[in-house]
Short mmCIF file of C-alpha atoms and ligand atoms in Angstrom, two decimals:
data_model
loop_
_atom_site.label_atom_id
_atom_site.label_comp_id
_atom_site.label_asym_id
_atom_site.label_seq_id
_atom_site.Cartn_x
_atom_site.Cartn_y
_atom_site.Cartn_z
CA UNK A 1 196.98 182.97 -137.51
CA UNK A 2 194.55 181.25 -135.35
CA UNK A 3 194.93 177.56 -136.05
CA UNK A 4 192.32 176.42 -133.74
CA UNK A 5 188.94 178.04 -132.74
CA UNK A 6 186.67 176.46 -130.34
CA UNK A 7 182.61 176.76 -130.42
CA UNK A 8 182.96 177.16 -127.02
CA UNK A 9 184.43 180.81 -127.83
CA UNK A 10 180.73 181.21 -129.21
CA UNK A 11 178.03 182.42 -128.11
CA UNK A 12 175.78 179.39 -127.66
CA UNK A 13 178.26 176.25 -128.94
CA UNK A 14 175.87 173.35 -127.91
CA UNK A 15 172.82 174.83 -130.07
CA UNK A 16 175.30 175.29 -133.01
CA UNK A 17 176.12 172.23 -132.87
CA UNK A 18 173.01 170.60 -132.08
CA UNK A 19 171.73 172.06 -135.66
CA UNK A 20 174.95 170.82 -137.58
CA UNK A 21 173.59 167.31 -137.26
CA UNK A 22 169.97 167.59 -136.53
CA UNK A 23 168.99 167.09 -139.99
CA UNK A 24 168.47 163.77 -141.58
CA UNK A 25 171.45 164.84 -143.47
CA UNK A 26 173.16 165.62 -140.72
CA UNK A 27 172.37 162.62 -138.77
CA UNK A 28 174.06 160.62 -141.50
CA UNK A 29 177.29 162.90 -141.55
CA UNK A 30 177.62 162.19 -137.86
CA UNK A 31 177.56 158.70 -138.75
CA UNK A 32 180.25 159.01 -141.16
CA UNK A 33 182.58 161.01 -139.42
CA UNK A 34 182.03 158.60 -136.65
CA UNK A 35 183.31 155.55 -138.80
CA UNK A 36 185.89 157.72 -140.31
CA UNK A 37 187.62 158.21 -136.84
CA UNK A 38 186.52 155.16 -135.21
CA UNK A 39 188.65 153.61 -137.60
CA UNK A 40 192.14 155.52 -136.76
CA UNK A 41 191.41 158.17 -139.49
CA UNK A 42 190.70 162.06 -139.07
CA UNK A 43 187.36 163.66 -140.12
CA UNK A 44 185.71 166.89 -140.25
CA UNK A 45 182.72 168.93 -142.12
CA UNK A 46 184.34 171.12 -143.96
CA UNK A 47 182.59 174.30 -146.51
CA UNK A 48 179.44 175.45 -147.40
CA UNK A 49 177.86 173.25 -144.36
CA UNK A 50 180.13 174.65 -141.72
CA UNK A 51 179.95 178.02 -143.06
CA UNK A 52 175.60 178.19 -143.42
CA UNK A 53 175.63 177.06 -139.64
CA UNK A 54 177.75 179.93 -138.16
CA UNK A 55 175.57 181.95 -140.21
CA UNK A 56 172.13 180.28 -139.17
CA UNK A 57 171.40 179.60 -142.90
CA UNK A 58 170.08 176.21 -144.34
CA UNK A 59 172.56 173.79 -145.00
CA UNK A 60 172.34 172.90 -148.63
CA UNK A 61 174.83 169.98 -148.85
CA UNK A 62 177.71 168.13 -146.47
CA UNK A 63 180.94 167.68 -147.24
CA UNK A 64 183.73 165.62 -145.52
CA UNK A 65 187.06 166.11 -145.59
CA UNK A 66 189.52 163.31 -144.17
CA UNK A 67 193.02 161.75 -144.49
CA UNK A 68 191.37 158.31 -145.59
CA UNK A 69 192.29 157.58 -148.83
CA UNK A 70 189.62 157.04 -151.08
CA UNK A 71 190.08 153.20 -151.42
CA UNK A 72 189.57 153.08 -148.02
CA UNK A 73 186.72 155.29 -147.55
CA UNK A 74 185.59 153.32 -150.48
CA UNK A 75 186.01 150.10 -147.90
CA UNK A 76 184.86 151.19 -144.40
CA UNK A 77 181.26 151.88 -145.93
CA UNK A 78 178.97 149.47 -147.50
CA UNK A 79 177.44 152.20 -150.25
CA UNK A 80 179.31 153.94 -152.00
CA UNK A 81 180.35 155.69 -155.87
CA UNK A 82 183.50 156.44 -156.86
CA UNK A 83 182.39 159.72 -157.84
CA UNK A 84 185.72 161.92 -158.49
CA UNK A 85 188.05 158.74 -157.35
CA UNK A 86 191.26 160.78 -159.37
CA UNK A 87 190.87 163.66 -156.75
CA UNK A 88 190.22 161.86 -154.16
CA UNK A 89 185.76 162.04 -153.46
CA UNK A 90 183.90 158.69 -152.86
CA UNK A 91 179.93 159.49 -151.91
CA UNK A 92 178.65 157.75 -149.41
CA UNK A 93 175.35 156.64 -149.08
CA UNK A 94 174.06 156.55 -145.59
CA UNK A 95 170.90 155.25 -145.23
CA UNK A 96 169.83 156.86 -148.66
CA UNK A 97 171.51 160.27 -147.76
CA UNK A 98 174.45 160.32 -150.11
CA UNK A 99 177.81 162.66 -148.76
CA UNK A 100 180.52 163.37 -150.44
CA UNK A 101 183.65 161.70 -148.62
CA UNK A 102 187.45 163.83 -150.17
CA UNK A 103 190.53 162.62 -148.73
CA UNK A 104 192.71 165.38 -147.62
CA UNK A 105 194.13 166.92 -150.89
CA UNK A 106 196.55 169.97 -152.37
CA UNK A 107 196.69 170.90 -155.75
CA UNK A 108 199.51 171.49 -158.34
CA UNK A 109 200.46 173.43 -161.24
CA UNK A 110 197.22 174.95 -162.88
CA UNK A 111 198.08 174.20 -166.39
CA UNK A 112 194.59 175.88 -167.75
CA UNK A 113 193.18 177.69 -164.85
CA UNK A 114 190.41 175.22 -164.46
CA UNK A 115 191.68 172.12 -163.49
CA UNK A 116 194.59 171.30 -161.22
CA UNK A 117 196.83 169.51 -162.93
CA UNK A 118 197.77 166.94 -159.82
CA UNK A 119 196.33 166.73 -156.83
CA UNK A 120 198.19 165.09 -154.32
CA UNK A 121 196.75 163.28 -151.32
CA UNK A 122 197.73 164.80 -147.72
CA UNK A 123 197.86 163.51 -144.57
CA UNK A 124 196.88 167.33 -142.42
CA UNK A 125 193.77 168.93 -142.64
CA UNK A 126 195.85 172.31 -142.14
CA UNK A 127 196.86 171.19 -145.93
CA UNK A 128 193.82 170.44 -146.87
CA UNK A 129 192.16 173.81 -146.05
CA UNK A 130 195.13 176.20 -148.30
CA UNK A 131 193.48 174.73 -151.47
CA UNK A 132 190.33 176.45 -150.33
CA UNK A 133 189.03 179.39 -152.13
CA UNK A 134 187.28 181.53 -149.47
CA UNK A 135 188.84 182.09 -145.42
CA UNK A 136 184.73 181.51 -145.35
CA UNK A 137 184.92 178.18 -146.77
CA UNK A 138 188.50 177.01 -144.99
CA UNK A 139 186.82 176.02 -141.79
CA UNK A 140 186.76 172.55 -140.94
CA UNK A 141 184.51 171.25 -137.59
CA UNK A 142 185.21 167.81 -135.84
CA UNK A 143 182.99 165.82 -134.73
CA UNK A 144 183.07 167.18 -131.30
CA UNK A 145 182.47 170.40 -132.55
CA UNK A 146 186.11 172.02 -132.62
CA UNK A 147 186.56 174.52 -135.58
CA UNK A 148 190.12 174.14 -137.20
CA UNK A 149 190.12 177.98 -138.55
CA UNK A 150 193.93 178.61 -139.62
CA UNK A 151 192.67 181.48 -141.84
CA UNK A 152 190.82 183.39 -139.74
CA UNK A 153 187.22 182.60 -141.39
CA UNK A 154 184.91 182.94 -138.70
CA UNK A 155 186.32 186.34 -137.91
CA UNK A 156 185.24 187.16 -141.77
CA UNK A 157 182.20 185.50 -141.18
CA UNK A 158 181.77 187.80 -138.46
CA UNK A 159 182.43 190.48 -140.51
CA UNK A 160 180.72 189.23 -143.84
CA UNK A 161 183.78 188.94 -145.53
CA UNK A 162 185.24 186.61 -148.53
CA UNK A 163 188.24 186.79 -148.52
CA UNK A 164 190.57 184.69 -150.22
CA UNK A 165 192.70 182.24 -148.52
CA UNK A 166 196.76 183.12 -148.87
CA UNK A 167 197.27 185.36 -151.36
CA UNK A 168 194.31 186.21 -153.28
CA UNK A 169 196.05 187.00 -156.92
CA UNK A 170 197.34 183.58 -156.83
CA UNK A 171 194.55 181.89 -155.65
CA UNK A 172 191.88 183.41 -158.42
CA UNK A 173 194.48 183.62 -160.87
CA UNK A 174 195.15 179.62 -160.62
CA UNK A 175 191.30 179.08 -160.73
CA UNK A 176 189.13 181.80 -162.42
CA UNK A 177 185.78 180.28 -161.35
CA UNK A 178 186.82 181.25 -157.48
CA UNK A 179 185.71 184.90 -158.79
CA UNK A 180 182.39 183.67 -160.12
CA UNK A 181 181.63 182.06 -156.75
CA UNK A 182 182.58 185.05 -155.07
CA UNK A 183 180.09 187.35 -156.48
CA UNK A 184 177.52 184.00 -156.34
CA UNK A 185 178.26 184.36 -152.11
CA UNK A 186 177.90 187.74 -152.47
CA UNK A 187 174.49 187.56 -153.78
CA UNK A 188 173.43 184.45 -151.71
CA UNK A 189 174.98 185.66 -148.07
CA UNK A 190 175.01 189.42 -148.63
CA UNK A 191 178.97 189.46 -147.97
CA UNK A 192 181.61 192.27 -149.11
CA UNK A 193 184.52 191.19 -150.98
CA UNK A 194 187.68 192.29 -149.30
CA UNK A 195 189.74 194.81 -151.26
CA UNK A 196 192.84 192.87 -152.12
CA UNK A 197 190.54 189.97 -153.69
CA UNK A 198 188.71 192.11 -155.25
CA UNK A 199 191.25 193.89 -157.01
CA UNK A 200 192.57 190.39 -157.61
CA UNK A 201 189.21 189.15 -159.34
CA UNK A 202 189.41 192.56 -161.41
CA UNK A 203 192.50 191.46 -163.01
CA UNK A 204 191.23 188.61 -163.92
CA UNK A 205 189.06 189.32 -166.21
CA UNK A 206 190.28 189.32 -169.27
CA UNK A 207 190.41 185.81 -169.50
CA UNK A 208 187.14 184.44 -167.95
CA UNK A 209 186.43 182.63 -171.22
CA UNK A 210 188.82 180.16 -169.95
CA UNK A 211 186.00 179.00 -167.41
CA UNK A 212 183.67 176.08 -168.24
CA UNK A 213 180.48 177.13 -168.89
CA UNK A 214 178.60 174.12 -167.10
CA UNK A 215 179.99 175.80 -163.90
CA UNK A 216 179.51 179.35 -164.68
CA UNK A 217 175.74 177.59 -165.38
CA UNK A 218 175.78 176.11 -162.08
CA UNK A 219 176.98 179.66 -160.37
CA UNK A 220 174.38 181.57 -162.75
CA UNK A 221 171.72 179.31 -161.25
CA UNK A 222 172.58 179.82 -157.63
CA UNK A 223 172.88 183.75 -158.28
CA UNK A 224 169.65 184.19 -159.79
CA UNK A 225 167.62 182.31 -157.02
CA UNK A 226 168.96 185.63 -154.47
CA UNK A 227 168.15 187.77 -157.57
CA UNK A 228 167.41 190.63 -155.00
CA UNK A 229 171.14 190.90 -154.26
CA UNK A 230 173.29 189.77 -157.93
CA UNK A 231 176.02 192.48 -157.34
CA UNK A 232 175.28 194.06 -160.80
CA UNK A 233 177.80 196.63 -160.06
CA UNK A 234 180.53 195.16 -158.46
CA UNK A 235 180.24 192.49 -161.88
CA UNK A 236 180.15 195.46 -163.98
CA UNK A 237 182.63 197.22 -162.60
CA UNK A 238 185.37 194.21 -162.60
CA UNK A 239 184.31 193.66 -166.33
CA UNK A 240 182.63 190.12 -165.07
CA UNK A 241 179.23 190.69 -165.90
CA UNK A 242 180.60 189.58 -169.79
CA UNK A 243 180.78 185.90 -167.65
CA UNK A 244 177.32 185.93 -167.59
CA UNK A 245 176.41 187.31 -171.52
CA UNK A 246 174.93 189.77 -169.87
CA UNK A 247 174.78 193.67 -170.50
CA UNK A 248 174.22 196.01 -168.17
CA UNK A 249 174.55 199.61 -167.72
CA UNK A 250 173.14 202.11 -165.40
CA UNK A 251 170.70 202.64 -166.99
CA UNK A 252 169.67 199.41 -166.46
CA UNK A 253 169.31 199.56 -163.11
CA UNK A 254 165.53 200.58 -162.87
CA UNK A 255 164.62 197.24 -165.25
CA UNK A 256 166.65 194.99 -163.08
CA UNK A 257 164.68 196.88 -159.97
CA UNK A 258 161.27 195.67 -161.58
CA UNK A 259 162.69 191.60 -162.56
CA UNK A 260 163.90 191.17 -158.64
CA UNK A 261 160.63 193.21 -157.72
CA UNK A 262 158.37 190.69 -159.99
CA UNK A 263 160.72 187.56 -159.90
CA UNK A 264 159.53 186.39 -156.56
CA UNK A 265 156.00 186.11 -157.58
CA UNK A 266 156.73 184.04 -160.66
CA UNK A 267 157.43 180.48 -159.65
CA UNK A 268 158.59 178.79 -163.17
CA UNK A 269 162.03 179.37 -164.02
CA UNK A 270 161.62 180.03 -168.05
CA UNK A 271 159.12 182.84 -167.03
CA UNK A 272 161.24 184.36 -164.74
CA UNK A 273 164.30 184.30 -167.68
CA UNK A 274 161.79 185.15 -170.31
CA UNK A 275 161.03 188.02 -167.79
CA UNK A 276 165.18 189.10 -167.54
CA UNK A 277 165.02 188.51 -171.41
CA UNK A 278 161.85 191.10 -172.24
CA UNK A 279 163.54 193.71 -169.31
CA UNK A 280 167.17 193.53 -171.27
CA UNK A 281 165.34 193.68 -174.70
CA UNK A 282 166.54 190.24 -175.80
CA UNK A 283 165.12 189.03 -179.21
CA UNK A 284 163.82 185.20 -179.11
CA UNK A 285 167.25 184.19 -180.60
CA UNK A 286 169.19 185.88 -178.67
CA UNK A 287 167.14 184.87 -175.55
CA UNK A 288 167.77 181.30 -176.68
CA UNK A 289 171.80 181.82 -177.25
CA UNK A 290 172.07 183.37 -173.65
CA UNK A 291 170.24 180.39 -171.95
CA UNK A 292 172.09 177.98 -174.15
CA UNK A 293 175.79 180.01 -172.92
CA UNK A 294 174.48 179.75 -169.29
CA UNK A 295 173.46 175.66 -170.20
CA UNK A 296 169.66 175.62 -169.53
CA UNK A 297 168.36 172.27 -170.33
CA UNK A 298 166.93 172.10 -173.66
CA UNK A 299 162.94 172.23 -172.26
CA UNK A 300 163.64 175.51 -170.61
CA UNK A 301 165.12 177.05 -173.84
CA UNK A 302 162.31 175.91 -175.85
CA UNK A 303 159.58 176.84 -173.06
CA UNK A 304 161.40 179.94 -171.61
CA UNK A 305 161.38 181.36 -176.11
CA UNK A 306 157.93 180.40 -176.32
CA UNK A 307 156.94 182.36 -173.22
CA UNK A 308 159.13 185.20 -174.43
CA UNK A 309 156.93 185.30 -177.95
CA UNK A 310 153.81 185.03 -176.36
CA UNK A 311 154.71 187.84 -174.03
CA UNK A 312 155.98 190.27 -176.62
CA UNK A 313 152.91 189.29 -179.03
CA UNK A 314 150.52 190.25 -175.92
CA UNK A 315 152.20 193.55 -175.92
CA UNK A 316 151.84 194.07 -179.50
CA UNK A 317 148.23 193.40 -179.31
CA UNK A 318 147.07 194.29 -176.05
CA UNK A 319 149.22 197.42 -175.36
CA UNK A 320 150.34 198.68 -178.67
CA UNK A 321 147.07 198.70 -180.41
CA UNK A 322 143.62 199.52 -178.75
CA UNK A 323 141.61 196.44 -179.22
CA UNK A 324 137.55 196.12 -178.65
CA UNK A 325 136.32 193.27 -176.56
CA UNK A 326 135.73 190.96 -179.31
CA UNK A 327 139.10 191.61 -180.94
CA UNK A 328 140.52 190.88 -177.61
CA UNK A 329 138.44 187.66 -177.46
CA UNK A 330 139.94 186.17 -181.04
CA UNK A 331 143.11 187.33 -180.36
CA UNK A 332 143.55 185.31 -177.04
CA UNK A 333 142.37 181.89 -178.75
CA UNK A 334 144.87 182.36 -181.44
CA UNK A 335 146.99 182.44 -178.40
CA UNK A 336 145.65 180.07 -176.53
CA UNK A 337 145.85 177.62 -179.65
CA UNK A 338 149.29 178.30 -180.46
CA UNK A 339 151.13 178.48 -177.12
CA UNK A 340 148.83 176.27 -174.86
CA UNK A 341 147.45 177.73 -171.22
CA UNK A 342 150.41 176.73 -169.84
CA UNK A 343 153.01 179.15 -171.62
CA UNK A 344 149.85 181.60 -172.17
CA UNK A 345 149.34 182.16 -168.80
CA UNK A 346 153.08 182.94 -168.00
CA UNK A 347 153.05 185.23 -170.63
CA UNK A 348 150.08 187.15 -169.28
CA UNK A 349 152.00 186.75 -165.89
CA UNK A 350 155.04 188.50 -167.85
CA UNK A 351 152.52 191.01 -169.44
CA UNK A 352 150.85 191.98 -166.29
CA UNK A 353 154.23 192.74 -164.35
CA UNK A 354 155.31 194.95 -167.04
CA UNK A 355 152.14 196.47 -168.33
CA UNK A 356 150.22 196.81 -165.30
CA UNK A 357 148.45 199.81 -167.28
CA UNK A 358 146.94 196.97 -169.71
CA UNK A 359 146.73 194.21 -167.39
CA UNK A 360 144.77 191.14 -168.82
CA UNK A 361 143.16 189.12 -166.12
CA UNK A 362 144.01 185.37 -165.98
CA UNK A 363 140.69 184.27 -165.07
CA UNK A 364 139.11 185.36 -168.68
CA UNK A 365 141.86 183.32 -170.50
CA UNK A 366 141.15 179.98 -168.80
CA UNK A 367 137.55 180.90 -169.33
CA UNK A 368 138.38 181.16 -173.30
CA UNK A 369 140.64 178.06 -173.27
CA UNK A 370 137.85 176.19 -171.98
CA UNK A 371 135.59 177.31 -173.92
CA UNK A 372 137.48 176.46 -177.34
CA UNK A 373 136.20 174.02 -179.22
CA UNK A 374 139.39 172.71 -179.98
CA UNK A 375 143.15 173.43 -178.83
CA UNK A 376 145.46 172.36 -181.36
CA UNK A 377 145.02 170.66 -184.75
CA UNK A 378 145.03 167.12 -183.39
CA UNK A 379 141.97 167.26 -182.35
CA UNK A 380 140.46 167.88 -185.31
CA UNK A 381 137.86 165.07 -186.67
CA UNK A 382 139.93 164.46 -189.93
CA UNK A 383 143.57 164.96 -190.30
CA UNK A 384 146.34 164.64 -193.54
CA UNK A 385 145.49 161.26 -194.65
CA UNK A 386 141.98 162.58 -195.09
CA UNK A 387 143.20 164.80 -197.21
CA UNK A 388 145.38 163.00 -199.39
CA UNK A 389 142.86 161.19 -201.60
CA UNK A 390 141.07 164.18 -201.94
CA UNK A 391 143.93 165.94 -204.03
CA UNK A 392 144.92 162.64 -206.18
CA UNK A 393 147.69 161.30 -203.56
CA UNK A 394 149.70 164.20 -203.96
CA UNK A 395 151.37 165.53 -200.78
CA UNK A 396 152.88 168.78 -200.04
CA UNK A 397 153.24 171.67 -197.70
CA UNK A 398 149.26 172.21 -198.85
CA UNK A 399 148.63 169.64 -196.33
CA UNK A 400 149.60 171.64 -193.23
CA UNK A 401 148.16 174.75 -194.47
CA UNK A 402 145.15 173.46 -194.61
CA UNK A 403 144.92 171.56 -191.44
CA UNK A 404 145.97 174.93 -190.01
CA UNK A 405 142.73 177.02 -192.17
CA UNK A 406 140.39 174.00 -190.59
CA UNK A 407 141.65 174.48 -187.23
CA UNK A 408 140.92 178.40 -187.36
CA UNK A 409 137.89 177.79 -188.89
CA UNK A 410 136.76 175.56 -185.94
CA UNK A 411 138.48 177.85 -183.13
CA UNK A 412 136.07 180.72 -184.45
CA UNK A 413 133.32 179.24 -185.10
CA UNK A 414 132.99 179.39 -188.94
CA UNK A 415 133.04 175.31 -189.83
CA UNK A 416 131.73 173.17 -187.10
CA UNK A 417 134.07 170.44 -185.92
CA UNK A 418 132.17 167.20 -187.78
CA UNK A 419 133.90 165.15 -190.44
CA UNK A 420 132.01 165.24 -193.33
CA UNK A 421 131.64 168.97 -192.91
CA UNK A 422 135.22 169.58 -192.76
CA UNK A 423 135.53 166.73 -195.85
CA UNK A 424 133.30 168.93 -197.73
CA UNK A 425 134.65 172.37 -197.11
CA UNK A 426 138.38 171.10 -198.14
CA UNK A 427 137.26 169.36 -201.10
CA UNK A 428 135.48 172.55 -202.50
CA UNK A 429 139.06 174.34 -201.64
CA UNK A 430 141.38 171.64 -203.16
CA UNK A 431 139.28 171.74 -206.08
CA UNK A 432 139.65 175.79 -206.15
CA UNK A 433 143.19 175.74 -205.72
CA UNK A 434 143.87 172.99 -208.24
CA UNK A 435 142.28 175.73 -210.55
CA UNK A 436 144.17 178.43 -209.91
CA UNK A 437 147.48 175.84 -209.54
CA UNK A 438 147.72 176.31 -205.75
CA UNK A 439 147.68 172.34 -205.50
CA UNK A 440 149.52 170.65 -208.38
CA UNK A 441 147.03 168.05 -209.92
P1 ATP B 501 177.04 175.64 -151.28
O1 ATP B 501 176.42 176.06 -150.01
O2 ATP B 501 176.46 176.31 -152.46
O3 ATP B 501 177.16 174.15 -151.45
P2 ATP B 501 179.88 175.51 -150.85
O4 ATP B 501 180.83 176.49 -150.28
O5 ATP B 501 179.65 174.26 -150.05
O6 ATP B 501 178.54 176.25 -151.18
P3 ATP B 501 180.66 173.72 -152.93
O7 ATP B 501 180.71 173.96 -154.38
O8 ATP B 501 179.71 172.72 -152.39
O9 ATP B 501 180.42 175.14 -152.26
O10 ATP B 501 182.15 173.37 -152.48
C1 ATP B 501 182.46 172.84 -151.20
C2 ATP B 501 183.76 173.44 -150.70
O11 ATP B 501 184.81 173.10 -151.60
C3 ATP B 501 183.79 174.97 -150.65
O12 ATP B 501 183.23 175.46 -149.46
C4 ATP B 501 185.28 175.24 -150.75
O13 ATP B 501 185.92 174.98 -149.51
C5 ATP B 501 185.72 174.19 -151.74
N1 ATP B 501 185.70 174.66 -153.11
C6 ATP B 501 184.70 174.55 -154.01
N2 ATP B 501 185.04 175.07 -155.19
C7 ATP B 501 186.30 175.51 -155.05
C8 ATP B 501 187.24 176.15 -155.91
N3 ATP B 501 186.92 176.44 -157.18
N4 ATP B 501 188.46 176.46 -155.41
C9 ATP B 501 188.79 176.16 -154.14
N5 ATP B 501 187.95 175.58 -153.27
C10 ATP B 501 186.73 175.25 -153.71
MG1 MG B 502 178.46 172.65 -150.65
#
């Protein structure tokens, strides 16, 4: 074991360091860790942070670990939330940078392989770092820029490793999200997983519907954005990839080839899942059951199934069936009218990646939307208390149907858009359909 490892055995320490707290961010987590050992108590940056900076990658967020308890963290800075006071994390807010502050902690007894039942405080970082999942993430850096390494992370770092800390069976059997996170690392950082952990995550997964789903969500999220790199069959092979809802077979393979090839040049997040969706030959519903398992906000299920429709309906249209130029024409305002531009356009986008054969250019339906004399019903110059009166008061599903037959009439051009035309041409209607009984009277 190599308890401590200086940056000085590095190759250039003083730039490392320099980076660590360059940052705004890490400006303030200087500031903290100062306080925190000004004031008797020891401090370090501990995780993802330390990790990202061996590796030269963007820090996404800081974390402090230190034997303060949290009531005193909670005391030695002016701003700060309780945030997780039961295991021990107060965020501080430094000059509006807010970093998490965790008091040196162990954890007991895994009752459901989620949550540790106790955590008890500690007084050693050395403690501390064995509750760690990854030797990657055990690595704690002081203030002056000493690494306290007991499990040999940098060395895995070195060798883009994860490897998990003490025995891995143990450690992924006690908490079954450490294997998610491993094959999110191995996406993000490119890493191997070392054989014994890996055998130890394959064991494991027979019970993965023990994990919360708001994390796997959170994990899912993180994956997806290094799409290029999701270790399909490494996930597939451990019988993970069921974590996900996800199916995948080698067969696959080519379709997840074109998402990664096309995801980068989509930059709204339902497209790029209504993409995944249309390559693994999801229906709508099911689309909207996967997103709602990997707990997508409600606007990106409803935008990401509308974008899915639109695609699959441009297919139908545009690739399926040869269309003539004016077919094309009414068949994009329908579109445009039911979907918006918005979700329109990402379904072309969605279209164009996979039908390249077919491809409908972007340019020609903005030109349509704008020139449409209307967009959606609403803007129609009457609307269903117009028509009310006309039919005796009587309401109904008649209503909608025919706000919908004056809106298509105005889209193509058959009824202009003026009140007292539109009056006229649903009076003669109502007074057809009262006839044949269409419309009660
Ligand atoms: P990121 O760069 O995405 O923030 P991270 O490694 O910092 O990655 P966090 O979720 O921010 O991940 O967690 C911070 C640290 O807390 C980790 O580096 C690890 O030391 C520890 N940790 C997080 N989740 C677990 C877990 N499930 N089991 C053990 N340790 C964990
Ligand atoms: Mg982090």
């Amino acid at each position: 074991m190599n308890d401590c490892t200086s940056w000085q055995s590095m190759e250039n320490p003083v730039m490392i360091m320099r980076s660590l707290f360059d940052s705004t961010q890490g400006k303030a987590a200087y500031q903290i860790l100062r306080t925190l050992v000004s004031a008797g108590y020891d401090a370090y940056l501990v995780g993802g942070c330390v990790r990202n900076v061996l590796l030269g990658l963007p820090i996404v967020d800081f974390d402090i670990t230190t034997s303060a308890r949290p009531e005193i963290v909670a005391r030695l800075f002016p701003h700060t939330v309780e945030t997780g006071i039961r295991f021990g994390t107060v965020t501080v807010i430094h000059e509006a940078v807010h970093i998490e502050v965790t008091t040196f902690r162990s954890e007991r007894k895994y009752l459901d392989t989620r949550h540790p039942s106790e955590v008890q405080f500690e007084t050693s970082i050395l403690a501390d770092l064995q509750r760690r999942d990854f030797t990657m993430n055990a690595i704690a850096c002081s203030l002056l820029g000493e690494l306290v390494d007991p499990y040999g992370g940098v060395k895995d770092i070195n060798e883009r490793t994860i490897r998990g800390v003490g025995n891995p069976m143990e450690r992924m059997r006690e908490d079954l999200l450490r294997c998610v996170r491993a094959f999110r690392f191995m996406a993000q950082l490119g890493f191997a997983i070392d054989a014994s952990t890996f055998e130890a995550i394959a064991s494991c997964s027979d019970k993965l519907e023990q994990i919360a789903r708001e994390r796997v969500g959170v994990e899912w999220r993180k994956m997806i954005s290094a799409a290029h790199s999701i270790p399909l069959q490494q996930l597939a092979d451990t019988g993970w990839l069921r974590v996900f809802d996800l199916s995948y077979r080698l067969e696959h393979l080519p379709k997840w080839q074109v998402f990664v090839n096309c995801y980068k040049n989509m930059t709204d997040e339902a497209a790029q899942l209504a993409l995944l969706a249309r390559l693994l030959n999801k229906t709508e519903q099911e689309f909207g059951e996967w997103l709602r398992s990997l707990r997508y906000g409600r606007e990106t299920v409803a935008t990401g199934r509308q974008i899915l429709a639109c695609s699959m309906r441009l297919q139908i249209e545009c690739t399926d069936h040869e269309r003539s130029g004016d077919q094309t024409f009414i068949f994009l305002k329908d579109m445009l009218f039911a979907y918006g531009l918005q979700i329109a356009i990402q379904g072309v986008h969605i279209h164009n990646q996979l039908h390249p054969a077919h491809r409908i250019d972007e340019t020609r339906v903005r030109d349509v939307c704008n020139a449409m004399p209307i967009h959606n019903s609403k803007q129609l110059q009457l609307d269903g208390r117009d028509l009310l009166p006309l039919a005796g008061g009587k309401g109904g599903p008649w209503i909608g149907q025919m706000l919908q037959e004056l809106a298509m009439g105005v889209l193509h051009g058959h009824l202009p858009n003026q009140r007292q035309q539109l009056m006229d041409w649903a009076k003669t209607q109502i007074a057809e359909r009262k006839q044949n009984g269409t419309i009660q009277s």
